Short mmCIF file of C-alpha atoms in Angstrom, two decimals:
data_model
loop_
_atom_site.label_atom_id
_atom_site.label_comp_id
_atom_site.label_asym_id
_atom_site.label_seq_id
_atom_site.Cartn_x
_atom_site.Cartn_y
_atom_site.Cartn_z
CA UNK W 1 -46.29 6.10 -161.76
CA UNK W 2 -44.76 9.54 -161.99
CA UNK W 3 -47.12 12.39 -162.62
CA UNK W 4 -46.10 14.64 -165.48
CA UNK W 5 -44.81 17.65 -163.67
CA UNK W 6 -43.87 16.37 -160.26
CA UNK W 7 -40.25 17.23 -160.92
CA UNK W 8 -41.26 20.79 -161.70
CA UNK W 9 -43.38 21.06 -158.58
CA UNK W 10 -40.49 19.94 -156.39
CA UNK W 11 -38.11 22.27 -158.21
CA UNK W 12 -40.47 25.18 -157.76
CA UNK W 13 -40.89 24.47 -154.05
CA UNK W 14 -37.17 24.29 -153.49
CA UNK W 15 -36.65 27.48 -155.44
CA UNK W 16 -39.29 29.27 -153.39
CA UNK W 17 -37.80 28.10 -150.13
CA UNK W 18 -34.31 29.20 -151.08
CA UNK W 19 -35.57 32.53 -152.32
CA UNK W 20 -37.42 33.14 -149.08
CA UNK W 21 -34.31 32.24 -147.16
CA UNK W 22 -32.31 34.92 -148.95
CA UNK W 23 -35.09 37.43 -148.31
CA UNK W 24 -35.46 36.62 -144.61
CA UNK W 25 -33.39 39.58 -143.35
CA UNK W 26 -35.45 41.96 -145.49
CA UNK W 27 -38.70 40.48 -144.28
CA UNK W 28 -37.71 40.63 -140.64
CA UNK W 29 -36.57 44.26 -140.88
CA UNK W 30 -39.80 45.15 -142.70
CA UNK W 31 -41.90 43.50 -140.03
CA UNK W 32 -39.89 45.20 -137.32
CA UNK W 33 -40.56 48.59 -138.86
CA UNK W 34 -44.24 47.80 -139.05
CA UNK W 35 -44.42 46.70 -135.44
CA UNK W 36 -42.38 49.57 -134.06
CA UNK W 37 -44.54 52.59 -133.54
CA UNK W 38 -42.06 54.99 -132.04
CA UNK W 39 -39.47 54.89 -134.73
CA UNK W 40 -39.98 58.56 -135.45
CA UNK W 41 -39.37 59.42 -131.86
CA UNK W 42 -35.84 58.12 -132.13
CA UNK W 43 -35.02 60.24 -135.15
CA UNK W 44 -36.53 63.26 -133.39
CA UNK W 45 -34.37 62.61 -130.38
CA UNK W 46 -31.29 62.31 -132.54
CA UNK W 47 -32.12 65.58 -134.29
CA UNK W 48 -32.64 67.26 -130.95
CA UNK W 49 -29.30 66.03 -129.67
CA UNK W 50 -27.62 67.32 -132.82
CA UNK W 51 -29.22 70.73 -132.40
CA UNK W 52 -28.23 70.94 -128.76
CA UNK W 53 -24.68 69.94 -129.61
CA UNK W 54 -24.48 72.62 -132.25
CA UNK W 55 -25.79 75.15 -129.79
CA UNK W 56 -23.30 74.00 -127.22
CA UNK W 57 -20.48 74.33 -129.69
CA UNK W 58 -21.44 77.96 -130.25
CA UNK W 59 -21.34 78.76 -126.53
CA UNK W 60 -18.13 79.64 -124.82
CA UNK W 61 -17.71 77.60 -121.68
CA UNK W 62 -15.77 80.36 -119.95
CA UNK W 63 -18.29 83.08 -120.60
CA UNK W 64 -21.55 81.21 -120.13
CA UNK W 65 -20.71 78.29 -117.96
CA UNK W 66 -24.16 77.89 -116.47
CA UNK W 67 -25.83 77.71 -119.85
CA UNK W 68 -23.12 75.37 -121.12
CA UNK W 69 -23.54 73.06 -118.16
CA UNK W 70 -27.31 73.11 -118.52
CA UNK W 71 -27.03 72.15 -122.14
CA UNK W 72 -24.52 69.46 -121.27
CA UNK W 73 -26.95 67.96 -118.79
CA UNK W 74 -29.76 68.06 -121.32
CA UNK W 75 -27.58 66.43 -123.95
CA UNK W 76 -26.54 63.71 -121.53
CA UNK W 77 -30.12 63.08 -120.50
CA UNK W 78 -31.29 62.91 -124.08
CA UNK W 79 -28.39 60.66 -125.04
CA UNK W 80 -29.20 58.26 -122.23
CA UNK W 81 -32.83 58.21 -123.30
CA UNK W 82 -31.75 57.56 -126.87
CA UNK W 83 -29.49 54.73 -125.82
CA UNK W 84 -32.30 53.07 -123.92
CA UNK W 85 -34.54 53.48 -126.91
CA UNK W 86 -31.98 52.03 -129.28
CA UNK W 87 -31.38 49.13 -126.96
CA UNK W 88 -35.04 48.23 -126.80
CA UNK W 89 -35.35 48.61 -130.57
CA UNK W 90 -32.38 46.35 -131.15
CA UNK W 91 -33.78 43.76 -128.78
CA UNK W 92 -37.11 43.90 -130.56
CA UNK W 93 -35.37 43.53 -133.91
CA UNK W 94 -33.46 40.50 -132.73
CA UNK W 95 -36.64 38.96 -131.38
CA UNK W 96 -38.48 39.58 -134.63
CA UNK W 97 -35.62 38.10 -136.64
CA UNK W 98 -35.66 35.04 -134.43
CA UNK W 99 -39.42 34.62 -134.77
CA UNK W 100 -39.31 35.04 -138.56
CA UNK W 101 -36.51 32.50 -138.87
CA UNK W 102 -38.32 29.98 -136.69
CA UNK W 103 -41.54 30.38 -138.63
CA UNK W 104 -39.74 30.04 -141.93
CA UNK W 105 -37.92 26.90 -140.92
CA UNK W 106 -41.10 25.33 -139.62
CA UNK W 107 -42.90 26.10 -142.86
CA UNK W 108 -39.99 24.81 -144.90
CA UNK W 109 -39.85 21.61 -142.89
CA UNK W 110 -43.60 21.14 -143.29
CA UNK W 111 -43.34 21.66 -147.04
CA UNK W 112 -40.49 19.20 -147.42
CA UNK W 113 -42.22 16.60 -145.30
CA UNK W 114 -45.42 16.95 -147.29
CA UNK W 115 -43.52 16.61 -150.58
CA UNK W 116 -41.75 13.51 -149.35
CA UNK W 117 -45.04 12.13 -148.07
CA UNK W 118 -46.74 12.75 -151.40
CA UNK W 119 -43.96 11.31 -153.56
CA UNK W 120 -42.76 8.63 -151.25
CA UNK W 121 -43.76 5.82 -153.57
CA UNK W 122 -43.97 7.74 -156.86
CA UNK W 123 -40.84 8.84 -158.66
CA UNK W 124 -40.80 12.46 -159.81
CA UNK W 125 -39.71 11.31 -163.25
CA UNK W 126 -38.74 8.08 -164.97
CA UNK W 127 -35.84 7.42 -167.31
CA UNK W 128 -34.57 4.12 -168.73
CA UNK W 129 -32.79 2.37 -165.87
CA UNK W 130 -29.64 1.63 -167.83
CA UNK W 131 -29.05 5.38 -168.19
CA UNK W 132 -28.52 5.80 -164.49
CA UNK W 133 -26.67 2.55 -163.86
CA UNK W 134 -25.03 1.58 -161.53
CA UNK W 135 -26.68 3.86 -158.96
CA UNK W 136 -30.26 3.36 -160.08
CA UNK W 137 -31.28 2.03 -156.66
CA UNK W 138 -29.82 5.03 -154.90
CA UNK W 139 -31.39 7.48 -157.32
CA UNK W 140 -34.75 5.72 -157.11
CA UNK W 141 -34.81 5.67 -153.29
CA UNK W 142 -37.38 5.38 -151.70
CA UNK W 143 -39.67 4.48 -154.58
CA UNK W 144 -37.92 1.32 -155.69
CA UNK W 145 -39.10 1.91 -159.27
CA UNK W 146 -36.48 0.91 -161.82
CA UNK W 147 -35.23 4.00 -163.62
CA UNK W 148 -37.22 6.35 -161.44
CA UNK W 149 -35.83 9.43 -159.75
CA UNK W 150 -36.87 9.44 -156.11
CA UNK W 151 -37.99 12.49 -154.19
CA UNK W 152 -34.97 12.54 -151.89
CA UNK W 153 -32.42 12.49 -154.69
CA UNK W 154 -34.32 15.14 -156.62
CA UNK W 155 -34.67 17.34 -153.54
CA UNK W 156 -30.95 17.21 -152.86
CA UNK W 157 -30.08 17.95 -156.48
CA UNK W 158 -32.56 20.82 -156.77
CA UNK W 159 -31.45 22.29 -153.49
CA UNK W 160 -27.84 22.34 -154.58
CA UNK W 161 -28.51 23.74 -158.01
CA UNK W 162 -30.91 26.41 -156.81
CA UNK W 163 -28.56 27.57 -154.07
CA UNK W 164 -25.73 27.76 -156.61
CA UNK W 165 -27.92 29.69 -158.99
CA UNK W 166 -29.18 32.13 -156.39
CA UNK W 167 -25.69 32.67 -155.09
CA UNK W 168 -24.48 33.43 -158.60
CA UNK W 169 -27.31 35.87 -159.14
CA UNK W 170 -26.94 37.59 -155.78
CA UNK B 1 24.22 40.54 -69.21
CA UNK B 2 25.25 42.30 -72.22
CA UNK B 3 25.84 39.12 -74.05
CA UNK B 4 22.46 37.82 -72.96
CA UNK B 5 20.88 41.04 -74.02
CA UNK B 6 22.58 40.99 -77.32
CA UNK B 7 21.65 37.34 -77.66
CA UNK B 8 18.01 38.16 -76.98
CA UNK B 9 18.16 41.09 -79.34
CA UNK B 10 19.56 39.02 -82.01
CA UNK B 11 16.96 36.38 -81.27
CA UNK B 12 14.28 39.08 -81.46
CA UNK B 13 15.85 40.36 -84.59
CA UNK B 14 15.94 36.91 -85.96
CA UNK B 15 12.30 36.38 -85.19
CA UNK B 16 11.44 39.73 -86.74
CA UNK B 17 13.46 38.80 -89.73
CA UNK B 18 11.72 35.49 -90.07
CA UNK B 19 8.34 37.18 -89.82
CA UNK B 20 9.33 39.77 -92.41
CA UNK B 21 10.68 37.08 -94.65
CA UNK B 22 7.50 35.10 -94.39
CA UNK B 23 5.42 38.14 -95.27
CA UNK B 24 7.61 39.01 -98.23
CA UNK B 25 7.63 35.45 -99.43
CA UNK B 26 3.91 35.41 -99.89
CA UNK B 27 3.54 38.85 -101.39
CA UNK B 28 3.90 37.63 -104.92
CA UNK B 29 1.32 34.94 -104.37
CA UNK B 30 -1.03 37.46 -102.85
CA UNK B 31 -0.68 39.74 -105.83
CA UNK B 32 -1.15 36.87 -108.22
CA UNK B 33 -4.29 35.86 -106.44
CA UNK B 34 -5.56 39.41 -106.48
CA UNK B 35 -5.22 39.67 -110.26
CA UNK B 36 -6.55 36.20 -110.80
CA UNK B 37 -3.45 34.17 -111.32
CA UNK B 38 -3.36 31.06 -109.19
CA UNK B 39 -0.39 30.12 -107.15
CA UNK B 40 0.27 27.03 -109.19
CA UNK B 41 0.25 29.03 -112.36
CA UNK B 42 2.86 31.44 -111.21
CA UNK B 43 5.01 28.59 -110.03
CA UNK B 44 4.75 26.65 -113.20
CA UNK B 45 5.64 29.61 -115.34
CA UNK B 46 9.16 28.94 -114.29
CA UNK B 47 8.88 25.25 -115.00
CA UNK B 48 8.04 25.58 -118.62
CA UNK B 49 11.25 24.09 -119.88
CA UNK B 50 10.43 20.73 -118.45
CA UNK B 51 6.87 20.63 -119.69
CA UNK B 52 6.24 18.36 -122.63
CA UNK B 53 5.62 19.92 -125.98
CA UNK B 54 2.03 20.91 -126.21
CA UNK B 55 0.03 21.62 -129.31
CA UNK B 56 -0.17 25.24 -130.18
CA UNK B 57 -3.76 26.26 -130.39
CA UNK B 58 -3.73 29.67 -131.92
CA UNK B 59 -5.46 29.90 -135.22
CA UNK B 60 -2.52 29.71 -137.49
CA UNK B 61 -3.95 27.20 -139.92
CA UNK B 62 -1.31 28.06 -142.49
CA UNK B 63 1.58 26.90 -140.40
CA UNK B 64 3.32 23.73 -141.54
CA UNK B 65 6.16 23.41 -139.06
CA UNK B 66 5.82 20.72 -136.43
CA UNK B 67 4.06 21.56 -133.25
CA UNK B 68 6.89 20.75 -130.93
CA UNK B 69 8.87 23.73 -132.07
CA UNK B 70 6.13 26.11 -131.17
CA UNK B 71 5.31 25.00 -127.70
CA UNK B 72 7.68 27.44 -126.09
CA UNK B 73 5.80 30.37 -127.54
CA UNK B 74 2.47 29.36 -126.14
CA UNK B 75 3.17 30.16 -122.55
CA UNK B 76 0.76 32.08 -120.52
CA UNK B 77 2.59 35.14 -119.21
CA UNK B 78 2.25 36.14 -115.63
CA UNK B 79 2.01 39.83 -114.96
CA UNK B 80 4.73 39.50 -112.40
CA UNK B 81 8.32 38.64 -112.99
CA UNK B 82 8.67 34.90 -113.22
CA UNK B 83 10.64 32.97 -110.73
CA UNK B 84 13.95 31.53 -111.56
CA UNK B 85 13.63 29.33 -114.58
CA UNK B 86 13.90 25.57 -114.59
CA UNK B 87 12.90 23.20 -111.93
CA UNK B 88 16.21 21.53 -112.20
CA UNK B 89 18.09 24.70 -111.60
CA UNK B 90 16.37 25.32 -108.39
CA UNK B 91 17.98 24.08 -105.33
CA UNK B 92 15.85 22.65 -102.68
CA UNK B 93 17.84 24.39 -100.11
CA UNK B 94 17.01 27.80 -101.56
CA UNK B 95 16.30 30.45 -99.08
CA UNK B 96 14.40 33.62 -99.75
CA UNK B 97 16.37 36.59 -100.84
CA UNK B 98 15.22 40.12 -100.43
CA UNK B 99 16.52 43.37 -101.61
CA UNK B 100 18.02 45.37 -98.82
CA UNK B 101 17.96 42.60 -96.33
CA UNK B 102 20.28 43.33 -93.42
CA UNK B 103 21.00 39.70 -92.93
CA UNK B 104 23.32 37.81 -95.14
CA UNK B 105 21.81 35.15 -97.34
CA UNK B 106 21.71 31.78 -95.79
CA UNK B 107 22.31 29.93 -99.00
CA UNK B 108 23.24 30.58 -102.57
CA UNK B 109 20.19 30.92 -104.72
CA UNK B 110 20.41 29.14 -108.02
CA UNK B 111 20.61 31.43 -111.00
CA UNK B 112 21.42 34.29 -108.71
CA UNK B 113 22.46 36.53 -111.57
CA UNK B 114 19.10 36.00 -113.20
CA UNK B 115 17.41 37.08 -110.07
CA UNK B 116 19.50 40.17 -109.77
CA UNK B 117 18.88 41.06 -113.35
CA UNK B 118 15.16 40.47 -113.22
CA UNK B 119 14.91 42.59 -110.12
CA UNK B 120 12.51 41.17 -107.67
CA UNK B 121 12.62 37.56 -108.69
CA UNK B 122 12.55 35.47 -105.65
CA UNK B 123 12.89 31.86 -104.95
CA UNK B 124 10.50 29.73 -103.21
CA UNK B 125 11.47 28.43 -99.86
CA UNK B 126 11.83 24.80 -99.33
CA UNK B 127 8.59 24.58 -97.41
CA UNK B 128 6.58 25.78 -100.34
CA UNK B 129 8.14 23.50 -102.85
CA UNK B 130 7.52 20.27 -101.07
CA UNK B 131 3.82 20.13 -101.79
CA UNK B 132 4.54 21.16 -105.39
CA UNK B 133 6.61 18.10 -105.99
CA UNK B 134 3.82 15.92 -104.75
CA UNK B 135 1.18 17.65 -106.89
CA UNK B 136 3.33 17.92 -110.01
CA UNK B 137 1.12 16.07 -112.45
CA UNK B 138 -2.16 17.66 -111.37
CA UNK B 139 -0.47 21.03 -111.66
CA UNK B 140 0.73 20.19 -115.12
CA UNK B 141 -2.78 19.13 -115.98
CA UNK B 142 -4.07 22.38 -114.56
CA UNK B 143 -1.53 24.34 -116.53
CA UNK B 144 -2.48 22.48 -119.66
CA UNK B 145 -6.11 23.22 -118.97
CA UNK B 146 -5.37 26.87 -118.39
CA UNK B 147 -3.37 27.19 -121.58
CA UNK B 148 -6.17 25.54 -123.51
CA UNK B 149 -8.61 27.84 -121.79
CA UNK B 150 -6.58 30.79 -123.01
CA UNK B 151 -6.59 29.44 -126.52
CA UNK B 152 -10.31 28.82 -126.28
CA UNK B 153 -10.82 32.45 -125.27
CA UNK B 154 -8.73 33.63 -128.19
CA UNK B 155 -10.62 31.39 -130.56
CA UNK B 156 -13.88 32.63 -129.15
CA UNK B 157 -12.83 36.17 -129.80
CA UNK B 158 -11.82 35.30 -133.31
CA UNK B 159 -15.06 33.48 -133.95
CA UNK B 160 -17.02 36.41 -132.60
CA UNK B 161 -15.18 38.70 -135.00
CA UNK B 162 -15.79 36.43 -137.93
CA UNK B 163 -19.39 35.69 -137.06
CA UNK B 164 -20.91 38.89 -138.53
CA UNK B 165 -19.21 38.16 -141.80
CA UNK B 166 -20.52 34.63 -141.88
CA UNK B 167 -23.94 35.39 -140.48
CA UNK B 168 -25.73 35.96 -143.76
CA UNK B 169 -23.94 33.31 -145.77
CA UNK B 170 -23.40 30.03 -144.01
CA UNK B 171 -22.11 28.36 -147.18
CA UNK B 172 -19.86 30.80 -148.87
CA UNK B 173 -19.12 29.34 -152.27
CA UNK B 174 -16.92 31.68 -154.14
CA UNK B 175 -17.17 31.55 -157.90
CA UNK B 176 -13.63 31.56 -159.11
CA UNK B 177 -12.98 31.05 -162.87
CA UNK B 178 -12.30 27.36 -162.52
CA UNK B 179 -15.53 26.80 -160.66
CA UNK B 180 -17.51 28.60 -163.32
CA UNK B 181 -15.70 26.58 -165.97
CA UNK B 182 -16.60 23.36 -164.19
CA UNK B 183 -20.26 24.22 -163.90
CA UNK B 184 -20.54 25.28 -167.51
CA UNK B 185 -18.69 22.16 -168.59
CA UNK B 186 -21.06 19.97 -166.59
CA UNK B 187 -24.09 21.65 -168.13
CA UNK B 188 -22.80 21.29 -171.67
CA UNK B 189 -21.80 17.70 -171.16
CA UNK B 190 -25.21 16.83 -169.71
CA UNK B 191 -26.97 18.28 -172.74
CA UNK B 192 -24.61 16.46 -175.09
CA UNK B 193 -24.99 13.18 -173.22
CA UNK B 194 -28.78 13.47 -173.26
CA UNK B 195 -28.74 14.17 -176.96
CA UNK B 196 -26.32 11.59 -178.23
CA UNK B 197 -24.72 9.34 -175.66
CA UNK B 198 -27.23 8.14 -173.10
CA UNK B 199 -28.62 5.42 -175.34
CA UNK B 200 -25.28 3.67 -175.44
CA UNK B 201 -23.95 3.81 -171.92
CA UNK B 202 -24.56 5.10 -168.43
CA UNK B 203 -24.65 8.86 -168.01
CA UNK B 204 -22.18 8.73 -165.16
CA UNK B 205 -19.33 7.41 -167.28
CA UNK B 206 -18.91 10.68 -169.22
CA UNK B 207 -19.23 12.55 -165.94
CA UNK B 208 -16.36 10.63 -164.39
CA UNK B 209 -14.28 11.28 -167.46
CA UNK B 210 -15.08 14.96 -167.15
CA UNK B 211 -14.00 15.05 -163.52
CA UNK B 212 -10.73 13.38 -164.39
CA UNK B 213 -10.20 16.01 -167.05
CA UNK B 214 -10.92 18.74 -164.52
CA UNK B 215 -8.31 17.34 -162.20
CA UNK B 216 -5.78 17.67 -164.95
CA UNK B 217 -6.94 21.09 -166.04
CA UNK B 218 -7.01 22.60 -162.58
CA UNK B 219 -3.32 23.47 -162.67
CA UNK B 220 -3.84 25.68 -165.72
CA UNK B 221 -6.24 27.92 -163.90
CA UNK B 222 -5.18 30.64 -161.48
CA UNK B 223 -5.34 29.32 -157.96
CA UNK B 224 -7.56 31.31 -155.66
CA UNK B 225 -6.32 31.38 -152.09
CA UNK B 226 -9.26 30.51 -149.94
CA UNK B 227 -9.17 32.02 -146.52
CA UNK B 228 -9.24 29.40 -143.82
CA UNK B 229 -12.53 29.93 -142.12
CA UNK B 230 -12.59 29.67 -138.41
CA UNK B 231 -15.70 27.78 -137.54
CA UNK B 232 -16.76 26.20 -134.31
CA UNK B 233 -15.79 22.83 -135.76
CA UNK B 234 -12.23 23.86 -136.63
CA UNK B 235 -11.89 25.54 -133.26
CA UNK B 236 -13.07 22.40 -131.49
CA UNK B 237 -10.71 20.25 -133.54
CA UNK B 238 -7.80 22.55 -132.78
CA UNK B 239 -8.54 22.54 -129.10
CA UNK B 240 -8.83 18.78 -129.01
CA UNK B 241 -5.22 18.54 -130.15
CA UNK B 242 -5.51 17.78 -133.84
CA UNK B 243 -2.73 19.58 -135.71
CA UNK B 244 -3.71 22.44 -137.96
CA UNK B 245 -2.01 20.81 -140.93
CA UNK B 246 -4.27 17.79 -140.67
CA UNK B 247 -7.29 20.02 -140.37
CA UNK B 248 -6.21 22.04 -143.39
CA UNK B 249 -5.71 18.95 -145.51
CA UNK B 250 -9.03 17.50 -144.41
CA UNK B 251 -10.82 20.74 -145.17
CA UNK B 252 -9.16 20.85 -148.55
CA UNK B 253 -10.26 17.30 -149.29
CA UNK B 254 -13.80 18.05 -148.23
CA UNK B 255 -13.78 21.14 -150.37
CA UNK B 256 -12.76 19.12 -153.38
CA UNK B 257 -15.41 16.52 -152.65
CA UNK B 258 -17.92 19.32 -152.36
CA UNK B 259 -16.88 20.63 -155.76
CA UNK B 260 -17.31 17.21 -157.33
CA UNK B 261 -20.69 16.83 -155.67
CA UNK B 262 -21.79 20.22 -156.95
CA UNK B 263 -20.70 19.24 -160.46
CA UNK B 264 -22.64 16.00 -160.18
CA UNK B 265 -25.77 17.80 -159.02
CA UNK B 266 -25.56 20.31 -161.85
CA UNK B 267 -24.91 17.55 -164.36
CA UNK B 268 -27.78 15.37 -163.22
CA UNK B 269 -30.16 18.30 -162.95
CA UNK B 270 -29.34 19.47 -166.45
CA UNK B 271 -29.70 15.95 -167.78
CA UNK B 272 -33.17 15.46 -166.27
CA UNK B 273 -34.23 18.94 -167.30
CA UNK B 274 -33.14 18.42 -170.89
CA UNK B 275 -34.81 15.01 -170.86
CA UNK B 276 -38.10 16.54 -169.73
CA UNK B 277 -37.83 19.36 -172.24
CA UNK B 278 -37.18 16.86 -175.03
CA UNK B 279 -40.16 14.82 -173.91
CA UNK B 280 -42.31 17.92 -173.87
CA UNK B 281 -41.11 19.06 -177.27
CA UNK B 282 -41.53 15.57 -178.60
CA UNK B 283 -45.05 15.29 -177.32
CA UNK B 284 -45.94 18.68 -178.76
CA UNK B 285 -44.39 17.75 -182.07
CA UNK B 286 -46.44 14.57 -182.16
CA UNK B 287 -49.53 16.61 -181.37
CA UNK B 288 -52.52 15.68 -179.28
CA UNK B 289 -53.87 12.24 -180.00
CA UNK B 290 -57.25 13.52 -181.15
CA UNK B 291 -55.87 15.70 -183.87
CA UNK B 292 -54.22 12.87 -185.84
#
């Protein structure tokens, strides 16, 4: 028959999964920052470009054309380098996000399957069957126990309630 | 001699004229091909009046007027001036007309004033029209495909714009006051039913009564206009020819069903939770078996 706190275990698992899902973007950006070693280089390049632009703004193009043009070339070169850097960083970020999502969904699927496997024949909780008439069979699926709440029904209910709750909180 | 010479000149002139005419006739087609418009497309732009009413695929899910009235506004514009409008108004004996042609026109072009006004509108010669008549239905099918392709491109653009907004929240459930009221009502009813009612009848009977009450109470709450979300599904349904009104109503129905389902889940969850809490409290009140 139903173990005492099976309903709570399922509820906790669903809550954890939904919480992780909301935190996925944070996790993927954190992992990206950890993996990327040359993040400082980008900020240095940006600062350098800013400095050069300021210097260029202080130069008169008419009076010091050569210096102006030299600076312009340097700025363009640095900007191109920065763009390449940003592109590779963005690609890496997207890849990391994809990997994190895939891993999460695999883990979630494994958890759900294991819960269903564990409670396939045991209801998570039992109530008098006349309380949940006339849908007691549907609620009890797949256990077949009269008055029992099956794992599938409880998973669906918990999923909905937890997602509503987390959405309200966030 | 002179007459022969003049005859030959005029023959040469005629030949030159025919050559020039032939070149000028195809210039529009050449330009259309260069910019990516097919020949059939530019021809059928003028035949839009006779095309059957087609569904309008732009994402105006709020429109309620019938589709047939909007078909005329869904035409794909050609960058070049269209030919004379209406297949029926064309005469099969139309001859090409050019600006500044030294030769008089050989026939009256239909809708001549239109052509003059549009400046540069030409008519197709008879030779070019003959194959068109034979390939009328495939061309219409092609035109239909092209117009749907245009709509698909527009929808794709719109989806791409809306995608960043939807990326983080695939199920956007907005909590308007009525929704909050429903959820709270479901929770309170579940607790009440667990406490006093469940011994006498099924727990779903009070829930159904509650939902009926919500249906009646919904008109007393401020209505929140929900923005019609453009998803891949709605885009696919629109492109397949289903009217937007039908899609809107279906989405509305599904939304209502979703609300009822959410209420049911909250109700059932609260009921089970309160049942377990009561069991726990009851078992603690009774105390462990050894202590008695």
